[in-house]
Amino acid sequence: MRKTVLSLMSVAALALAGCSNAPNSSQQTDSAAPASANTAAATAPQVKNEVSGTISLRAGTPAPSANATLVVNLVDVSSTAVGSAPLASKTAPAGSFPQTFTLTFNPAEVKPNDLYVIQAILTDGDRSYSMPIQAPVLAKGSKNDGVVIELVAEQTPSEKILADFAEAKAQIGGMKISHGTKLEANDSRGWQLFRQAGEVKYIREEVDYGDKGYTSTDYAYKNGKPWAIVQETKANRDGKPSAIDRAGWSDDGTLVLKQHEVGGNVQALDAAAAATMKKQAAAILSMATGGKNK
């Protein structure tokens, strides 16, 4: 009986020892939580809330004036986002180039599957500057903190008319040509008329006003209407131009080319002077074509 009691006491002692050595599950959970939180914080992606880069002008591009304005936008250009407002935008005087920019945005507004770009819009009076190459950002593989943007100047409306006029003038050698003259009380004039596909494209007129001077004028036409005129005023036929006037109209009839050049100094041509030149263009067209205007 004594042995049985001792055996039972030994078993009880061993059980108590085992309980005292067992790990405390509550303490393990508490100690593991901070380590897990630290790991998650270390591996969580850091969402950046800004894009930045440099804007420069392509070599040979004319620098904007002090009145130019630069607008930089972060835009969603996905088909589903047409017309949506920029995620970020900044407007300021253009200043000098190259220059850096930074746009701050709300990461919560970014849609993972959409396409985002930086748009730089530089305007200087009637001249605009464009980006030949897009600048994507925010997407995988895109640079968000070293975006490189290059701007080039587009032709102004007046420069485009001058370029088109020069092209028309270069083509008159291959056109059908006719000649004419007219003597009046105060002047004598002669002209060359150039047709292509039965349509008057160009007239070159020279008018001798005697002691009052001499003019040499080139008129370009579209659909029977003048669209560009360059007129040189001289003392006589062989003299150098004392003034050169240039006028040109857009397809809707708006006067966009208006230059009055004297001694290399180009000023704005008066609208009334441009209107007079347009009347002269219509008059010589009617005279040279016998009123048919073609």
PDB file of C-alpha atoms in Angstrom:
ATOM      1  CA  MET A   1       0.000   0.000   0.000  1.00  0.00           C
ATOM      2  CA  ARG A   2       2.848   2.357   0.814  1.00  0.00           C
ATOM      3  CA  LYS A   3       4.420   1.691  -2.608  1.00  0.00           C
ATOM      4  CA  THR A   4       1.173   2.498  -4.364  1.00  0.00           C
ATOM      5  CA  VAL A   5       0.859   5.857  -2.575  1.00  0.00           C
ATOM      6  CA  LEU A   6       4.454   6.782  -3.446  1.00  0.00           C
ATOM      7  CA  SER A   7       3.922   5.907  -7.085  1.00  0.00           C
ATOM      8  CA  LEU A   8       0.848   8.107  -7.273  1.00  0.00           C
ATOM      9  CA  MET A   9       2.722  10.991  -5.643  1.00  0.00           C
ATOM     10  CA  SER A  10       5.575  10.625  -8.161  1.00  0.00           C
ATOM     11  CA  VAL A  11       3.198  10.774 -11.114  1.00  0.00           C
ATOM     12  CA  ALA A  12       1.570  13.887  -9.680  1.00  0.00           C
ATOM     13  CA  ALA A  13       4.942  15.571  -9.202  1.00  0.00           C
ATOM     14  CA  LEU A  14       5.959  14.839 -12.774  1.00  0.00           C
ATOM     15  CA  ALA A  15       2.676  16.238 -14.065  1.00  0.00           C
ATOM     16  CA  LEU A  16       3.178  19.458 -12.091  1.00  0.00           C
ATOM     17  CA  ALA A  17       6.706  19.813 -13.433  1.00  0.00           C
ATOM     18  CA  GLY A  18       5.473  19.353 -16.969  1.00  0.00           C
ATOM     19  CA  CYS A  19       2.865  22.065 -16.518  1.00  0.00           C
ATOM     20  CA  SER A  20       5.436  24.521 -15.165  1.00  0.00           C
ATOM     21  CA  ASN A  21       7.715  23.975 -18.189  1.00  0.00           C
ATOM     22  CA  ALA A  22       4.989  24.246 -20.901  1.00  0.00           C
ATOM     23  CA  PRO A  23       5.193  27.366 -23.062  1.00  0.00           C
ATOM     24  CA  ASN A  24       2.726  30.199 -22.444  1.00  0.00           C
ATOM     25  CA  SER A  25       0.712  30.559 -25.713  1.00  0.00           C
ATOM     26  CA  SER A  26      -0.486  34.022 -24.769  1.00  0.00           C
ATOM     27  CA  GLN A  27       3.079  35.282 -24.311  1.00  0.00           C
ATOM     28  CA  GLN A  28       4.206  33.738 -27.641  1.00  0.00           C
ATOM     29  CA  THR A  29       1.466  35.515 -29.569  1.00  0.00           C
ATOM     30  CA  ASP A  30       2.283  38.838 -27.995  1.00  0.00           C
ATOM     31  CA  SER A  31       5.997  38.614 -28.754  1.00  0.00           C
ATOM     32  CA  ALA A  32       5.466  37.457 -32.362  1.00  0.00           C
ATOM     33  CA  ALA A  33       3.060  40.286 -33.300  1.00  0.00           C
ATOM     34  CA  PRO A  34       5.618  43.140 -33.361  1.00  0.00           C
ATOM     35  CA  ALA A  35       8.028  41.096 -35.506  1.00  0.00           C
ATOM     36  CA  SER A  36       5.277  40.327 -38.024  1.00  0.00           C
ATOM     37  CA  ALA A  37       4.223  43.971 -38.168  1.00  0.00           C
ATOM     38  CA  ASN A  38       7.793  45.091 -38.737  1.00  0.00           C
ATOM     39  CA  THR A  39       8.211  42.632 -41.597  1.00  0.00           C
ATOM     40  CA  ALA A  40       5.006  43.805 -43.268  1.00  0.00           C
ATOM     41  CA  ALA A  41       6.063  47.433 -42.945  1.00  0.00           C
ATOM     42  CA  ALA A  42       9.414  46.655 -44.465  1.00  0.00           C
ATOM     43  CA  THR A  43       7.974  44.854 -47.485  1.00  0.00           C
ATOM     44  CA  ALA A  44       4.948  47.109 -48.171  1.00  0.00           C
ATOM     45  CA  PRO A  45       5.355  49.110 -51.463  1.00  0.00           C
ATOM     46  CA  GLN A  46       5.975  52.796 -51.034  1.00  0.00           C
ATOM     47  CA  VAL A  47       3.474  54.714 -53.215  1.00  0.00           C
ATOM     48  CA  LYS A  48       5.111  57.822 -54.638  1.00  0.00           C
ATOM     49  CA  ASN A  49       2.965  60.931 -54.955  1.00  0.00           C
ATOM     50  CA  GLU A  50       4.990  63.006 -57.411  1.00  0.00           C
ATOM     51  CA  VAL A  51       6.594  62.953 -60.834  1.00  0.00           C
ATOM     52  CA  SER A  52       9.471  65.166 -61.900  1.00  0.00           C
ATOM     53  CA  GLY A  53      11.827  65.776 -64.776  1.00  0.00           C
ATOM     54  CA  THR A  54      13.374  68.273 -67.178  1.00  0.00           C
ATOM     55  CA  ILE A  55      11.907  70.282 -70.068  1.00  0.00           C
ATOM     56  CA  SER A  56      14.202  71.554 -72.821  1.00  0.00           C
ATOM     57  CA  LEU A  57      13.989  72.989 -76.341  1.00  0.00           C
ATOM     58  CA  ARG A  58      15.237  71.000 -79.313  1.00  0.00           C
ATOM     59  CA  ALA A  59      18.377  72.427 -80.907  1.00  0.00           C
ATOM     60  CA  GLY A  60      17.489  75.178 -83.381  1.00  0.00           C
ATOM     61  CA  THR A  61      14.100  75.850 -81.809  1.00  0.00           C
ATOM     62  CA  PRO A  62      13.484  79.580 -81.255  1.00  0.00           C
ATOM     63  CA  ALA A  63      13.358  80.551 -77.615  1.00  0.00           C
ATOM     64  CA  PRO A  64      10.022  81.918 -76.369  1.00  0.00           C
ATOM     65  CA  SER A  65       9.578  85.529 -75.363  1.00  0.00           C
ATOM     66  CA  ALA A  66       9.120  86.823 -71.840  1.00  0.00           C
ATOM     67  CA  ASN A  67       5.345  86.683 -72.412  1.00  0.00           C
ATOM     68  CA  ALA A  68       5.243  82.925 -73.021  1.00  0.00           C
ATOM     69  CA  THR A  69       3.281  80.586 -70.731  1.00  0.00           C
ATOM     70  CA  LEU A  70       4.107  76.991 -69.795  1.00  0.00           C
ATOM     71  CA  VAL A  71       1.475  74.512 -68.620  1.00  0.00           C
ATOM     72  CA  VAL A  72       2.555  71.078 -67.334  1.00  0.00           C
ATOM     73  CA  ASN A  73      -0.164  68.440 -66.822  1.00  0.00           C
ATOM     74  CA  LEU A  74      -0.270  64.863 -65.539  1.00  0.00           C
ATOM     75  CA  VAL A  75      -2.992  63.375 -67.735  1.00  0.00           C
ATOM     76  CA  ASP A  76      -4.824  60.074 -68.084  1.00  0.00           C
ATOM     77  CA  VAL A  77      -4.851  59.432 -71.857  1.00  0.00           C
ATOM     78  CA  SER A  78      -6.740  56.135 -71.742  1.00  0.00           C
ATOM     79  CA  SER A  79      -9.743  55.865 -74.051  1.00  0.00           C
ATOM     80  CA  THR A  80     -12.003  55.606 -71.023  1.00  0.00           C
ATOM     81  CA  ALA A  81     -10.684  58.867 -69.552  1.00  0.00           C
ATOM     82  CA  VAL A  82     -11.265  61.231 -72.509  1.00  0.00           C
ATOM     83  CA  GLY A  83     -12.147  64.687 -71.204  1.00  0.00           C
ATOM     84  CA  SER A  84     -11.172  63.972 -67.615  1.00  0.00           C
ATOM     85  CA  ALA A  85      -9.334  66.606 -65.612  1.00  0.00           C
ATOM     86  CA  PRO A  86      -5.563  66.270 -65.096  1.00  0.00           C
ATOM     87  CA  LEU A  87      -4.413  64.515 -61.938  1.00  0.00           C
ATOM     88  CA  ALA A  88      -2.024  67.417 -61.423  1.00  0.00           C
ATOM     89  CA  SER A  89      -1.328  70.677 -63.231  1.00  0.00           C
ATOM     90  CA  LYS A  90       0.984  73.660 -62.985  1.00  0.00           C
ATOM     91  CA  THR A  91       0.860  76.938 -64.959  1.00  0.00           C
ATOM     92  CA  ALA A  92       3.577  79.582 -64.866  1.00  0.00           C
ATOM     93  CA  PRO A  93       5.533  82.017 -67.050  1.00  0.00           C
ATOM     94  CA  ALA A  94       7.751  79.960 -69.343  1.00  0.00           C
ATOM     95  CA  GLY A  95      11.086  81.370 -68.217  1.00  0.00           C
ATOM     96  CA  SER A  96      14.305  79.937 -69.630  1.00  0.00           C
ATOM     97  CA  PHE A  97      15.134  76.409 -70.767  1.00  0.00           C
ATOM     98  CA  PRO A  98      16.121  73.784 -69.822  1.00  0.00           C
ATOM     99  CA  GLN A  99      14.134  73.792 -66.596  1.00  0.00           C
ATOM    100  CA  THR A 100      12.930  71.231 -64.069  1.00  0.00           C
ATOM    101  CA  PHE A 101       9.377  70.479 -62.993  1.00  0.00           C
ATOM    102  CA  THR A 102       7.614  68.568 -60.217  1.00  0.00           C
ATOM    103  CA  LEU A 103       3.939  67.600 -60.068  1.00  0.00           C
ATOM    104  CA  THR A 104       2.340  66.256 -56.894  1.00  0.00           C
ATOM    105  CA  PHE A 105      -0.771  64.082 -57.161  1.00  0.00           C
ATOM    106  CA  ASN A 106      -3.057  61.873 -55.058  1.00  0.00           C
ATOM    107  CA  PRO A 107      -2.011  58.206 -55.525  1.00  0.00           C
ATOM    108  CA  ALA A 108      -5.555  57.097 -54.670  1.00  0.00           C
ATOM    109  CA  GLU A 109      -6.757  58.648 -57.946  1.00  0.00           C
ATOM    110  CA  VAL A 110      -4.406  56.553 -60.084  1.00  0.00           C
ATOM    111  CA  LYS A 111      -6.054  53.661 -61.927  1.00  0.00           C
ATOM    112  CA  PRO A 112      -3.568  50.774 -62.253  1.00  0.00           C
ATOM    113  CA  ASN A 113      -4.591  49.824 -65.790  1.00  0.00           C
ATOM    114  CA  ASP A 114      -4.745  53.335 -67.250  1.00  0.00           C
ATOM    115  CA  LEU A 115      -2.071  55.162 -69.254  1.00  0.00           C
ATOM    116  CA  TYR A 116      -0.652  58.391 -67.855  1.00  0.00           C
ATOM    117  CA  VAL A 117       1.624  60.932 -69.533  1.00  0.00           C
ATOM    118  CA  ILE A 118       3.157  64.317 -68.842  1.00  0.00           C
ATOM    119  CA  GLN A 119       1.984  67.001 -71.248  1.00  0.00           C
ATOM    120  CA  ALA A 120       3.985  70.224 -71.549  1.00  0.00           C
ATOM    121  CA  ILE A 121       2.122  73.017 -73.363  1.00  0.00           C
ATOM    122  CA  LEU A 122       4.187  76.089 -74.251  1.00  0.00           C
ATOM    123  CA  THR A 123       2.491  79.031 -75.969  1.00  0.00           C
ATOM    124  CA  ASP A 124       3.995  82.348 -77.024  1.00  0.00           C
ATOM    125  CA  GLY A 125       1.491  84.607 -78.739  1.00  0.00           C
ATOM    126  CA  ASP A 126       0.391  82.815 -81.918  1.00  0.00           C
ATOM    127  CA  ARG A 127       3.265  80.331 -81.700  1.00  0.00           C
ATOM    128  CA  SER A 128       2.830  76.935 -80.078  1.00  0.00           C
ATOM    129  CA  TYR A 129       5.456  74.390 -79.069  1.00  0.00           C
ATOM    130  CA  SER A 130       4.749  70.659 -79.223  1.00  0.00           C
ATOM    131  CA  MET A 131       6.189  67.397 -77.841  1.00  0.00           C
ATOM    132  CA  PRO A 132       7.351  65.093 -80.678  1.00  0.00           C
ATOM    133  CA  ILE A 133       7.687  62.209 -78.194  1.00  0.00           C
ATOM    134  CA  GLN A 134       5.234  61.313 -75.431  1.00  0.00           C
ATOM    135  CA  ALA A 135       6.389  61.125 -71.812  1.00  0.00           C
ATOM    136  CA  PRO A 136       4.627  58.165 -70.097  1.00  0.00           C
ATOM    137  CA  VAL A 137       4.731  57.906 -66.311  1.00  0.00           C
ATOM    138  CA  LEU A 138       3.324  55.802 -63.437  1.00  0.00           C
ATOM    139  CA  ALA A 139       3.233  52.602 -65.510  1.00  0.00           C
ATOM    140  CA  LYS A 140       5.617  49.688 -65.017  1.00  0.00           C
ATOM    141  CA  GLY A 141       8.946  50.472 -66.624  1.00  0.00           C
ATOM    142  CA  SER A 142       8.274  54.227 -66.831  1.00  0.00           C
ATOM    143  CA  LYS A 143      10.488  56.812 -65.177  1.00  0.00           C
ATOM    144  CA  ASN A 144       8.696  58.976 -62.652  1.00  0.00           C
ATOM    145  CA  ASP A 145      11.574  61.062 -61.324  1.00  0.00           C
ATOM    146  CA  GLY A 146      13.729  61.618 -64.393  1.00  0.00           C
ATOM    147  CA  VAL A 147      11.212  62.400 -67.144  1.00  0.00           C
ATOM    148  CA  VAL A 148      12.852  64.015 -70.171  1.00  0.00           C
ATOM    149  CA  ILE A 149      10.667  66.286 -72.318  1.00  0.00           C
ATOM    150  CA  GLU A 150      11.781  68.066 -75.492  1.00  0.00           C
ATOM    151  CA  LEU A 151       9.745  70.801 -77.173  1.00  0.00           C
ATOM    152  CA  VAL A 152       9.842  72.036 -80.773  1.00  0.00           C
ATOM    153  CA  ALA A 153       8.268  75.172 -82.225  1.00  0.00           C
ATOM    154  CA  GLU A 154       5.383  74.814 -84.636  1.00  0.00           C
ATOM    155  CA  GLN A 155       4.828  77.194 -87.539  1.00  0.00           C
ATOM    156  CA  THR A 156       2.696  80.205 -86.747  1.00  0.00           C
ATOM    157  CA  PRO A 157      -0.272  80.762 -89.074  1.00  0.00           C
ATOM    158  CA  SER A 158       1.622  83.565 -90.816  1.00  0.00           C
ATOM    159  CA  GLU A 159       4.745  81.423 -91.220  1.00  0.00           C
ATOM    160  CA  LYS A 160       2.652  78.653 -92.749  1.00  0.00           C
ATOM    161  CA  ILE A 161       1.160  81.054 -95.311  1.00  0.00           C
ATOM    162  CA  LEU A 162       4.627  82.325 -96.208  1.00  0.00           C
ATOM    163  CA  ALA A 163       5.883  78.752 -96.625  1.00  0.00           C
ATOM    164  CA  ASP A 164       2.896  77.834 -98.800  1.00  0.00           C
ATOM    165  CA  PHE A 165       3.388  81.019-100.827  1.00  0.00           C
ATOM    166  CA  ALA A 166       7.055  80.195-101.422  1.00  0.00           C
ATOM    167  CA  GLU A 167       6.041  76.703-102.555  1.00  0.00           C
ATOM    168  CA  ALA A 168       3.443  78.119-104.970  1.00  0.00           C
ATOM    169  CA  LYS A 169       6.005  80.561-106.359  1.00  0.00           C
ATOM    170  CA  ALA A 170       8.499  77.733-106.918  1.00  0.00           C
ATOM    171  CA  GLN A 171       5.951  75.862-109.047  1.00  0.00           C
ATOM    172  CA  ILE A 172       5.047  78.601-111.537  1.00  0.00           C
ATOM    173  CA  GLY A 173       7.772  77.498-113.933  1.00  0.00           C
ATOM    174  CA  GLY A 174       5.711  74.428-114.782  1.00  0.00           C
ATOM    175  CA  MET A 175       2.423  76.305-115.265  1.00  0.00           C
ATOM    176  CA  LYS A 176       0.765  77.688-118.345  1.00  0.00           C
ATOM    177  CA  ILE A 177       1.642  81.362-118.718  1.00  0.00           C
ATOM    178  CA  SER A 178      -0.034  84.336-120.404  1.00  0.00           C
ATOM    179  CA  HIS A 179       0.930  88.012-120.589  1.00  0.00           C
ATOM    180  CA  GLY A 180      -0.821  91.355-120.659  1.00  0.00           C
ATOM    181  CA  THR A 181      -0.267  95.110-120.469  1.00  0.00           C
ATOM    182  CA  LYS A 182      -2.363  98.201-119.894  1.00  0.00           C
ATOM    183  CA  LEU A 183      -1.521 101.891-120.212  1.00  0.00           C
ATOM    184  CA  GLU A 184      -3.485 104.394-118.145  1.00  0.00           C
ATOM    185  CA  ALA A 185      -3.254 108.118-117.483  1.00  0.00           C
ATOM    186  CA  ASN A 186      -1.195 107.855-114.296  1.00  0.00           C
ATOM    187  CA  ASP A 187       0.514 104.513-114.669  1.00  0.00           C
ATOM    188  CA  SER A 188       1.440 101.668-116.955  1.00  0.00           C
ATOM    189  CA  ARG A 189       1.255  98.057-115.945  1.00  0.00           C
ATOM    190  CA  GLY A 190       2.198  94.652-117.179  1.00  0.00           C
ATOM    191  CA  TRP A 191       1.516  91.184-115.842  1.00  0.00           C
ATOM    192  CA  GLN A 192       2.191  87.493-116.143  1.00  0.00           C
ATOM    193  CA  LEU A 193      -0.616  85.106-115.331  1.00  0.00           C
ATOM    194  CA  PHE A 194       0.029  81.470-114.376  1.00  0.00           C
ATOM    195  CA  ARG A 195      -2.610  78.728-114.680  1.00  0.00           C
ATOM    196  CA  GLN A 196      -2.652  75.130-113.564  1.00  0.00           C
ATOM    197  CA  ALA A 197      -5.438  72.704-114.513  1.00  0.00           C
ATOM    198  CA  GLY A 198      -7.422  75.628-115.892  1.00  0.00           C
ATOM    199  CA  GLU A 199      -7.245  77.624-112.652  1.00  0.00           C
ATOM    200  CA  VAL A 200      -5.351  80.851-112.003  1.00  0.00           C
ATOM    201  CA  LYS A 201      -2.747  80.161-109.353  1.00  0.00           C
ATOM    202  CA  TYR A 202      -0.423  83.126-109.535  1.00  0.00           C
ATOM    203  CA  ILE A 203      -0.097  86.612-111.038  1.00  0.00           C
ATOM    204  CA  ARG A 204       3.001  88.760-111.138  1.00  0.00           C
ATOM    205  CA  GLU A 205       2.252  92.431-111.784  1.00  0.00           C
ATOM    206  CA  GLU A 206       4.521  95.418-112.268  1.00  0.00           C
ATOM    207  CA  VAL A 207       3.170  98.969-112.182  1.00  0.00           C
ATOM    208  CA  ASP A 208       5.152 102.080-113.140  1.00  0.00           C
ATOM    209  CA  TYR A 209       3.770 105.245-111.552  1.00  0.00           C
ATOM    210  CA  GLY A 210       6.412 107.527-113.098  1.00  0.00           C
ATOM    211  CA  ASP A 211       7.787 110.000-110.575  1.00  0.00           C
ATOM    212  CA  LYS A 212       5.616 108.442-107.869  1.00  0.00           C
ATOM    213  CA  GLY A 213       7.472 105.150-107.855  1.00  0.00           C
ATOM    214  CA  TYR A 214       7.155 101.563-108.926  1.00  0.00           C
ATOM    215  CA  THR A 215       5.587  98.424-107.475  1.00  0.00           C
ATOM    216  CA  SER A 216       6.267  94.756-108.140  1.00  0.00           C
ATOM    217  CA  THR A 217       3.588  92.487-106.730  1.00  0.00           C
ATOM    218  CA  ASP A 218       3.106  88.731-106.589  1.00  0.00           C
ATOM    219  CA  TYR A 219      -0.424  87.459-105.981  1.00  0.00           C
ATOM    220  CA  ALA A 220      -1.325  83.867-105.114  1.00  0.00           C
ATOM    221  CA  TYR A 221      -4.891  82.573-105.547  1.00  0.00           C
ATOM    222  CA  LYS A 222      -7.065  79.688-104.400  1.00  0.00           C
ATOM    223  CA  ASN A 223     -10.455  79.025-105.950  1.00  0.00           C
ATOM    224  CA  GLY A 224     -10.429  82.408-107.640  1.00  0.00           C
ATOM    225  CA  LYS A 225      -9.660  84.317-104.439  1.00  0.00           C
ATOM    226  CA  PRO A 226      -6.372  85.888-103.285  1.00  0.00           C
ATOM    227  CA  TRP A 227      -4.811  84.216-100.250  1.00  0.00           C
ATOM    228  CA  ALA A 228      -1.271  85.644-100.194  1.00  0.00           C
ATOM    229  CA  ILE A 229       0.315  88.820-101.550  1.00  0.00           C
ATOM    230  CA  VAL A 230       3.869  90.166-101.472  1.00  0.00           C
ATOM    231  CA  GLN A 231       4.388  93.694-102.769  1.00  0.00           C
ATOM    232  CA  GLU A 232       7.676  95.555-103.181  1.00  0.00           C
ATOM    233  CA  THR A 233       7.687  99.352-103.443  1.00  0.00           C
ATOM    234  CA  LYS A 234      10.638 100.953-105.278  1.00  0.00           C
ATOM    235  CA  ALA A 235      11.692 104.309-106.639  1.00  0.00           C
ATOM    236  CA  ASN A 236      11.974 102.758-110.097  1.00  0.00           C
ATOM    237  CA  ARG A 237      12.073  99.356-111.740  1.00  0.00           C
ATOM    238  CA  ASP A 238      15.777  98.753-111.086  1.00  0.00           C
ATOM    239  CA  GLY A 239      15.812 100.249-107.598  1.00  0.00           C
ATOM    240  CA  LYS A 240      16.000  98.386-104.331  1.00  0.00           C
ATOM    241  CA  PRO A 241      12.763  97.931-102.384  1.00  0.00           C
ATOM    242  CA  SER A 242      12.083 100.765 -99.963  1.00  0.00           C
ATOM    243  CA  ALA A 243       9.293  98.726 -98.413  1.00  0.00           C
ATOM    244  CA  ILE A 244       7.921  95.169 -98.621  1.00  0.00           C
ATOM    245  CA  ASP A 245       4.340  94.450 -97.619  1.00  0.00           C
ATOM    246  CA  ARG A 246       3.072  90.913 -97.039  1.00  0.00           C
ATOM    247  CA  ALA A 247      -0.545  89.936 -96.501  1.00  0.00           C
ATOM    248  CA  GLY A 248      -2.212  86.543 -96.252  1.00  0.00           C
ATOM    249  CA  TRP A 249      -5.601  85.168 -95.280  1.00  0.00           C
ATOM    250  CA  SER A 250      -6.722  81.880 -93.756  1.00  0.00           C
ATOM    251  CA  ASP A 251      -9.379  79.734 -95.421  1.00  0.00           C
ATOM    252  CA  ASP A 252     -12.100  81.541 -93.477  1.00  0.00           C
ATOM    253  CA  GLY A 253     -10.872  84.947 -94.672  1.00  0.00           C
ATOM    254  CA  THR A 254      -9.083  85.996 -91.481  1.00  0.00           C
ATOM    255  CA  LEU A 255      -6.026  88.186 -92.012  1.00  0.00           C
ATOM    256  CA  VAL A 256      -3.140  86.252 -90.414  1.00  0.00           C
ATOM    257  CA  LEU A 257      -0.083  87.390 -92.411  1.00  0.00           C
ATOM    258  CA  LYS A 258       0.417  91.129 -91.964  1.00  0.00           C
ATOM    259  CA  GLN A 259       3.949  92.409 -92.333  1.00  0.00           C
ATOM    260  CA  HIS A 260       5.300  95.813 -93.302  1.00  0.00           C
ATOM    261  CA  GLU A 261       9.069  95.685 -93.716  1.00  0.00           C
ATOM    262  CA  VAL A 262      11.260  98.784 -94.042  1.00  0.00           C
ATOM    263  CA  GLY A 263      15.050  98.548 -93.911  1.00  0.00           C
ATOM    264  CA  GLY A 264      14.900  95.044 -92.470  1.00  0.00           C
ATOM    265  CA  ASN A 265      12.604  96.162 -89.642  1.00  0.00           C
ATOM    266  CA  VAL A 266       9.334  94.215 -89.748  1.00  0.00           C
ATOM    267  CA  GLN A 267       6.227  95.773 -88.254  1.00  0.00           C
ATOM    268  CA  ALA A 268       2.542  94.892 -88.362  1.00  0.00           C
ATOM    269  CA  LEU A 269       0.833  95.757 -91.627  1.00  0.00           C
ATOM    270  CA  ASP A 270      -2.187  97.956 -91.196  1.00  0.00           C
ATOM    271  CA  ALA A 271      -5.458  96.120 -91.787  1.00  0.00           C
ATOM    272  CA  ALA A 272      -6.619  98.860 -94.159  1.00  0.00           C
ATOM    273  CA  ALA A 273      -3.434  98.489 -96.226  1.00  0.00           C
ATOM    274  CA  ALA A 274      -3.981  94.722 -96.386  1.00  0.00           C
ATOM    275  CA  ALA A 275      -7.565  95.290 -97.541  1.00  0.00           C
ATOM    276  CA  THR A 276      -6.309  97.596-100.311  1.00  0.00           C
ATOM    277  CA  MET A 277      -3.856  94.939-101.469  1.00  0.00           C
ATOM    278  CA  LYS A 278      -6.680  92.387-101.569  1.00  0.00           C
ATOM    279  CA  LYS A 279      -8.742  94.723-103.763  1.00  0.00           C
ATOM    280  CA  GLN A 280      -5.752  95.117-106.067  1.00  0.00           C
ATOM    281  CA  ALA A 281      -5.481  91.327-106.299  1.00  0.00           C
ATOM    282  CA  ALA A 282      -9.131  91.021-107.290  1.00  0.00           C
ATOM    283  CA  ALA A 283      -8.784  93.872-109.815  1.00  0.00           C
ATOM    284  CA  ILE A 284      -5.751  92.436-111.622  1.00  0.00           C
ATOM    285  CA  LEU A 285      -7.344  88.981-111.685  1.00  0.00           C
ATOM    286  CA  SER A 286     -10.435  90.407-113.357  1.00  0.00           C
ATOM    287  CA  MET A 287      -8.337  92.477-115.762  1.00  0.00           C
ATOM    288  CA  ALA A 288      -6.003  89.631-116.714  1.00  0.00           C
ATOM    289  CA  THR A 289      -8.829  87.131-117.283  1.00  0.00           C
ATOM    290  CA  GLY A 290     -11.312  89.459-118.990  1.00  0.00           C
ATOM    291  CA  GLY A 291     -13.648  89.308-116.008  1.00  0.00           C
ATOM    292  CA  LYS A 292     -13.766  85.499-115.914  1.00  0.00           C
ATOM    293  CA  ASN A 293     -11.527  85.226-112.840  1.00  0.00           C
ATOM    294  CA  LYS A 294     -10.147  81.932-114.099  1.00  0.00           C
TER     295      LYS A 294
END
